[in-house]
Amino acid sequence: DTGVSQDPRHKITKRGQNVTFRCDPISEHNRLYWYRQTLGQGPEFLTYFQNEAQLEKSRLLSDRFSAERPKGSFSTLEIQRTEQGDSAMYLCASSLPDRYTFGSGTRLTVV
Amino acid sequence: KQEVTQIPAALSVPEGENLVLNCSFTDSAIYNLQWFRQDPGKGLTSLLLIQSSQREQTSGRLNASLDKSSGRSTLYIAASQPGDSATYLCAVPSGSARQLTFGSGTQLTVLP
C-alpha cells in the first residue's frame, strides 16, 4: 500500500491555459473521487468513478472540467481555459466503501 | 441537502489541555461520520470512522462520539501536544456515490 499519489504537487498557470492533473489511487480501491478545496473551507466533491465508469458529477464541475479513469487505474482531471476562480487545492481520494485515503493534493494557482 | 458545521473555527490552547471539537449535521440519516486531520498545504489523514450504529470510537488520545438523533459529533483530544496543531475536519457520506460532505474545519493551535 503506497498510498494515493498526485502529480504535480504545485502548478502555476496563466489564465486561459489548460492544465491536467494525475491521480494514482491505491490499487485495490475501485472507488476514486476528486475534490476541490479553497482556503479556509472543507473539500467539496467534484466527481466519482467506480472502476472506469464516471458515475457522479457535481454541479461544480463546469463544462471546462473533464475527468477520466481509463481502465479503472489512474485518473486525470483536466481544466480547460483556466480562470482565476479555479485556483484551489485539488484532492484525489480512493476508497473501499467508506474507508477513504486522500492524496497530498495538487495546488493550482492561476495568474 | 446535507450541511455540516464545525465550531469553533479556530482554537488555541496551552499544551497539556484537554479539548473538544464540535461537528453538527443537518440530515441524521447518515451511514457514518469521519474525522480527518489536515496539516497546512497537505492532504487529509483519516483519524476516526464512527459507523451509524456506534456511539463512539477511540484511537490513542482521540475519542469521537456520535449522536445521530441530535445531529452531533464531538472529537475529544486528551493531553494536547504541539504536534496536534492542525485543522480538524468532520465529514459525512451522502448520495449514491457516498461522496463526503465536509465541515469547514477547526484550526487547532497547541502552544508549547
mmCIF file of C-alpha atoms in Angstrom:
data_model
loop_
_atom_site.group_PDB
_atom_site.id
_atom_site.type_symbol
_atom_site.label_atom_id
_atom_site.label_comp_id
_atom_site.label_asym_id
_atom_site.label_seq_id
_atom_site.Cartn_x
_atom_site.Cartn_y
_atom_site.Cartn_z
ATOM 1 C CA ASP A 1 0.000 0.000 0.000
ATOM 2 C CA THR A 2 1.879 3.028 -1.275
ATOM 3 C CA GLY A 3 -0.971 5.461 -0.700
ATOM 4 C CA VAL A 4 -2.611 7.816 -3.172
ATOM 5 C CA SER A 5 -0.182 9.781 -5.345
ATOM 6 C CA GLN A 6 -0.954 13.065 -7.053
ATOM 7 C CA ASP A 7 1.114 14.866 -9.631
ATOM 8 C CA PRO A 8 2.142 17.639 -9.829
ATOM 9 C CA ARG A 9 2.190 18.962 -6.259
ATOM 10 C CA HIS A 10 2.055 22.544 -7.443
ATOM 11 C CA LYS A 11 1.028 24.138 -10.733
ATOM 12 C CA ILE A 12 1.144 27.793 -11.679
ATOM 13 C CA THR A 13 -0.540 28.634 -14.957
ATOM 14 C CA LYS A 14 -1.659 31.677 -16.850
ATOM 15 C CA ARG A 15 -5.342 32.373 -17.225
ATOM 16 C CA GLY A 16 -6.733 30.717 -20.322
ATOM 17 C CA GLN A 17 -4.261 27.831 -20.376
ATOM 18 C CA ASN A 18 -5.241 24.181 -19.990
ATOM 19 C CA VAL A 19 -3.926 22.075 -17.127
ATOM 20 C CA THR A 20 -4.068 18.360 -16.353
ATOM 21 C CA PHE A 21 -3.595 16.649 -13.020
ATOM 22 C CA ARG A 22 -2.960 12.981 -12.372
ATOM 23 C CA CYS A 23 -4.007 10.734 -9.514
ATOM 24 C CA ASP A 24 -2.735 7.211 -8.858
ATOM 25 C CA PRO A 25 -5.040 5.515 -6.339
ATOM 26 C CA ILE A 26 -4.409 2.547 -4.107
ATOM 27 C CA SER A 27 -4.554 -0.395 -6.477
ATOM 28 C CA GLU A 28 -7.193 -2.392 -4.557
ATOM 29 C CA HIS A 29 -9.584 0.570 -4.372
ATOM 30 C CA ASN A 30 -12.225 0.616 -7.083
ATOM 31 C CA ARG A 31 -13.703 3.935 -5.974
ATOM 32 C CA LEU A 32 -11.981 7.201 -6.875
ATOM 33 C CA TYR A 33 -13.063 10.741 -6.019
ATOM 34 C CA TRP A 34 -11.912 14.247 -6.917
ATOM 35 C CA TYR A 35 -12.491 17.144 -4.519
ATOM 36 C CA ARG A 36 -11.630 20.828 -4.618
ATOM 37 C CA GLN A 37 -10.625 22.815 -1.563
ATOM 38 C CA THR A 38 -10.265 26.583 -1.255
ATOM 39 C CA LEU A 39 -8.570 28.375 1.602
ATOM 40 C CA GLY A 40 -10.377 28.067 4.904
ATOM 41 C CA GLN A 41 -13.004 25.685 3.571
ATOM 42 C CA GLY A 42 -13.531 21.970 3.648
ATOM 43 C CA PRO A 43 -13.106 19.966 0.437
ATOM 44 C CA GLU A 44 -16.035 19.971 -1.991
ATOM 45 C CA PHE A 45 -16.955 16.952 -4.094
ATOM 46 C CA LEU A 46 -16.330 17.197 -7.840
ATOM 47 C CA THR A 47 -16.691 13.731 -9.338
ATOM 48 C CA TYR A 48 -16.705 9.990 -8.628
ATOM 49 C CA PHE A 49 -15.517 6.921 -10.519
ATOM 50 C CA GLN A 50 -16.279 3.314 -9.819
ATOM 51 C CA ASN A 51 -13.656 1.411 -11.759
ATOM 52 C CA GLU A 52 -13.549 3.184 -15.140
ATOM 53 C CA ALA A 53 -17.106 4.497 -15.036
ATOM 54 C CA GLN A 54 -17.722 8.108 -14.068
ATOM 55 C CA LEU A 55 -20.943 7.735 -12.097
ATOM 56 C CA GLU A 56 -21.425 11.073 -10.389
ATOM 57 C CA LYS A 57 -20.567 14.672 -11.192
ATOM 58 C CA SER A 58 -21.141 17.719 -9.019
ATOM 59 C CA ARG A 59 -22.704 20.856 -10.419
ATOM 60 C CA LEU A 60 -19.358 22.450 -9.503
ATOM 61 C CA LEU A 61 -17.856 20.553 -12.427
ATOM 62 C CA SER A 62 -18.416 23.020 -15.241
ATOM 63 C CA ASP A 63 -18.033 22.204 -18.928
ATOM 64 C CA ARG A 64 -14.395 23.291 -18.723
ATOM 65 C CA PHE A 65 -13.622 20.373 -16.418
ATOM 66 C CA SER A 66 -13.245 16.800 -17.575
ATOM 67 C CA ALA A 67 -12.094 13.711 -15.748
ATOM 68 C CA GLU A 68 -11.148 10.256 -16.927
ATOM 69 C CA ARG A 69 -10.108 6.975 -15.406
ATOM 70 C CA PRO A 70 -9.008 4.703 -18.226
ATOM 71 C CA LYS A 71 -9.052 1.010 -17.385
ATOM 72 C CA GLY A 72 -10.033 1.781 -13.825
ATOM 73 C CA SER A 73 -6.488 2.625 -12.803
ATOM 74 C CA PHE A 74 -5.077 6.158 -12.602
ATOM 75 C CA SER A 75 -7.292 9.198 -13.162
ATOM 76 C CA THR A 76 -6.768 12.568 -14.768
ATOM 77 C CA LEU A 77 -8.574 15.846 -14.189
ATOM 78 C CA GLU A 78 -8.278 18.444 -16.935
ATOM 79 C CA ILE A 79 -9.302 22.065 -16.675
ATOM 80 C CA GLN A 80 -9.587 23.944 -19.948
ATOM 81 C CA ARG A 81 -9.326 27.726 -20.317
ATOM 82 C CA THR A 82 -8.410 28.203 -16.681
ATOM 83 C CA GLU A 83 -9.844 31.124 -14.739
ATOM 84 C CA GLN A 84 -8.580 32.771 -11.572
ATOM 85 C CA GLY A 85 -11.501 31.234 -9.689
ATOM 86 C CA ASP A 86 -10.077 27.805 -10.428
ATOM 87 C CA SER A 87 -7.200 28.482 -8.035
ATOM 88 C CA ALA A 88 -7.550 25.866 -5.319
ATOM 89 C CA MET A 89 -6.174 22.607 -3.961
ATOM 90 C CA TYR A 90 -7.399 19.623 -5.971
ATOM 91 C CA LEU A 91 -7.559 16.460 -3.895
ATOM 92 C CA CYS A 92 -7.929 12.902 -5.068
ATOM 93 C CA ALA A 93 -9.128 10.102 -2.825
ATOM 94 C CA SER A 94 -9.638 6.414 -3.309
ATOM 95 C CA SER A 95 -11.644 4.135 -1.091
ATOM 96 C CA LEU A 96 -13.037 0.852 -0.229
ATOM 97 C CA PRO A 97 -16.574 1.647 0.868
ATOM 98 C CA ASP A 98 -16.225 4.428 3.430
ATOM 99 C CA ARG A 99 -12.503 3.906 4.050
ATOM 100 C CA TYR A 100 -11.006 6.932 2.360
ATOM 101 C CA THR A 101 -7.350 7.590 1.607
ATOM 102 C CA PHE A 102 -6.527 11.053 0.319
ATOM 103 C CA GLY A 103 -3.568 12.133 -1.737
ATOM 104 C CA SER A 104 -1.476 15.183 -0.865
ATOM 105 C CA GLY A 105 -3.251 17.259 -3.474
ATOM 106 C CA THR A 106 -2.276 19.500 -6.372
ATOM 107 C CA ARG A 107 -2.163 23.205 -5.557
ATOM 108 C CA LEU A 108 -3.262 25.190 -8.641
ATOM 109 C CA THR A 109 -2.571 28.896 -8.921
ATOM 110 C CA VAL A 110 -3.992 30.748 -11.926
ATOM 111 C CA VAL A 111 -2.310 34.094 -12.580
ATOM 112 C CA LYS B 1 -29.089 18.611 1.145
ATOM 113 C CA GLN B 2 -26.662 17.649 3.903
ATOM 114 C CA GLU B 3 -24.866 20.517 5.618
ATOM 115 C CA VAL B 4 -22.021 20.111 8.095
ATOM 116 C CA THR B 5 -20.960 22.806 10.541
ATOM 117 C CA GLN B 6 -17.922 22.891 12.798
ATOM 118 C CA ILE B 7 -17.475 25.051 15.853
ATOM 119 C CA PRO B 8 -15.196 26.733 16.739
ATOM 120 C CA ALA B 9 -13.481 27.761 13.514
ATOM 121 C CA ALA B 10 -10.216 28.234 15.398
ATOM 122 C CA LEU B 11 -8.938 27.241 18.810
ATOM 123 C CA SER B 12 -5.709 27.967 20.654
ATOM 124 C CA VAL B 13 -4.834 26.078 23.828
ATOM 125 C CA PRO B 14 -1.763 25.551 26.014
ATOM 126 C CA GLU B 15 -0.002 22.216 25.859
ATOM 127 C CA GLY B 16 -1.469 19.532 28.084
ATOM 128 C CA GLU B 17 -5.032 20.780 27.980
ATOM 129 C CA ASN B 18 -7.938 18.500 27.094
ATOM 130 C CA LEU B 19 -10.187 19.881 24.389
ATOM 131 C CA VAL B 20 -13.386 19.212 22.466
ATOM 132 C CA LEU B 21 -14.144 19.973 18.839
ATOM 133 C CA ASN B 22 -17.746 20.052 17.678
ATOM 134 C CA CYS B 23 -19.418 18.957 14.471
ATOM 135 C CA SER B 24 -23.113 19.138 13.569
ATOM 136 C CA PHE B 25 -25.004 17.850 10.545
ATOM 137 C CA THR B 26 -28.488 18.558 9.276
ATOM 138 C CA ASP B 27 -29.586 15.164 7.931
ATOM 139 C CA SER B 28 -29.421 12.456 10.578
ATOM 140 C CA ALA B 29 -29.786 9.617 8.046
ATOM 141 C CA ILE B 30 -26.051 9.036 7.812
ATOM 142 C CA TYR B 31 -24.052 5.846 7.219
ATOM 143 C CA ASN B 32 -21.145 7.029 9.329
ATOM 144 C CA LEU B 33 -19.128 10.073 10.296
ATOM 145 C CA GLN B 34 -15.418 10.559 9.849
ATOM 146 C CA TRP B 35 -12.868 12.864 11.412
ATOM 147 C CA PHE B 36 -9.803 13.923 9.422
ATOM 148 C CA ARG B 37 -6.680 15.893 10.169
ATOM 149 C CA GLN B 38 -5.102 18.263 7.655
ATOM 150 C CA ASP B 39 -1.677 19.830 8.062
ATOM 151 C CA PRO B 40 -1.020 23.115 6.190
ATOM 152 C CA GLY B 41 -0.751 22.577 2.442
ATOM 153 C CA LYS B 42 -1.204 18.837 2.762
ATOM 154 C CA GLY B 43 -3.855 16.234 2.112
ATOM 155 C CA LEU B 44 -6.212 14.710 4.661
ATOM 156 C CA THR B 45 -5.378 11.959 7.117
ATOM 157 C CA SER B 46 -8.215 9.822 8.422
ATOM 158 C CA LEU B 47 -8.370 9.806 12.218
ATOM 159 C CA LEU B 48 -11.570 8.043 13.216
ATOM 160 C CA LEU B 49 -14.567 6.493 11.486
ATOM 161 C CA ILE B 50 -17.760 6.015 13.504
ATOM 162 C CA GLN B 51 -20.445 3.828 11.989
ATOM 163 C CA SER B 52 -24.053 4.963 12.405
ATOM 164 C CA SER B 53 -24.686 2.097 14.850
ATOM 165 C CA GLN B 54 -21.831 3.157 17.117
ATOM 166 C CA ARG B 55 -21.759 5.793 19.841
ATOM 167 C CA GLU B 56 -18.015 6.361 19.969
ATOM 168 C CA GLN B 57 -14.595 5.383 18.695
ATOM 169 C CA THR B 58 -11.206 5.749 20.314
ATOM 170 C CA SER B 59 -7.691 5.902 18.963
ATOM 171 C CA GLY B 60 -4.927 6.754 21.399
ATOM 172 C CA ARG B 61 -5.601 10.215 22.840
ATOM 173 C CA LEU B 62 -8.528 10.774 20.479
ATOM 174 C CA ASN B 63 -12.132 9.899 21.204
ATOM 175 C CA ALA B 64 -15.007 10.658 18.865
ATOM 176 C CA SER B 65 -18.657 10.390 19.797
ATOM 177 C CA LEU B 66 -21.748 10.348 17.617
ATOM 178 C CA ASP B 67 -25.329 11.283 18.459
ATOM 179 C CA LYS B 68 -27.340 10.745 15.285
ATOM 180 C CA SER B 69 -30.648 11.861 16.737
ATOM 181 C CA SER B 70 -29.310 15.296 17.610
ATOM 182 C CA GLY B 71 -27.086 15.521 14.540
ATOM 183 C CA ARG B 72 -23.881 15.991 16.509
ATOM 184 C CA SER B 73 -20.408 14.566 16.888
ATOM 185 C CA THR B 74 -17.539 15.597 19.118
ATOM 186 C CA LEU B 75 -13.824 14.921 18.880
ATOM 187 C CA TYR B 76 -12.109 14.858 22.252
ATOM 188 C CA ILE B 77 -8.334 15.263 22.358
ATOM 189 C CA ALA B 78 -6.684 14.406 25.659
ATOM 190 C CA ALA B 79 -3.436 15.935 26.900
ATOM 191 C CA SER B 80 -2.888 18.043 23.788
ATOM 192 C CA GLN B 81 0.605 18.400 22.317
ATOM 193 C CA PRO B 82 2.125 20.959 19.909
ATOM 194 C CA GLY B 83 2.209 18.187 17.292
ATOM 195 C CA ASP B 84 -1.595 18.117 17.398
ATOM 196 C CA SER B 85 -1.671 21.557 15.771
ATOM 197 C CA ALA B 86 -3.576 21.156 12.507
ATOM 198 C CA THR B 87 -7.022 21.627 11.011
ATOM 199 C CA TYR B 88 -9.568 19.009 12.006
ATOM 200 C CA LEU B 89 -12.409 18.248 9.611
ATOM 201 C CA CYS B 90 -15.506 16.142 10.066
ATOM 202 C CA ALA B 91 -17.362 14.641 7.124
ATOM 203 C CA VAL B 92 -20.409 12.516 6.384
ATOM 204 C CA PRO B 93 -21.075 10.470 3.235
ATOM 205 C CA SER B 94 -24.190 11.108 1.218
ATOM 206 C CA GLY B 95 -25.631 10.441 -2.199
ATOM 207 C CA SER B 96 -25.364 7.367 -4.366
ATOM 208 C CA ALA B 97 -21.603 7.846 -4.633
ATOM 209 C CA ARG B 98 -21.208 8.123 -0.854
ATOM 210 C CA GLN B 99 -19.259 11.305 -1.505
ATOM 211 C CA LEU B 100 -18.191 13.160 1.618
ATOM 212 C CA THR B 101 -19.736 16.429 2.740
ATOM 213 C CA PHE B 102 -17.222 18.284 4.886
ATOM 214 C CA GLY B 103 -17.433 20.968 7.507
ATOM 215 C CA SER B 104 -15.124 23.980 7.192
ATOM 216 C CA GLY B 105 -12.856 22.617 9.888
ATOM 217 C CA THR B 106 -11.458 23.739 13.219
ATOM 218 C CA GLN B 107 -7.925 25.121 13.109
ATOM 219 C CA LEU B 108 -6.209 23.986 16.299
ATOM 220 C CA THR B 109 -3.039 25.524 17.688
ATOM 221 C CA VAL B 110 -1.425 23.929 20.742
ATOM 222 C CA LEU B 111 1.064 26.280 22.345
ATOM 223 C CA PRO B 112 4.203 24.855 23.977
#
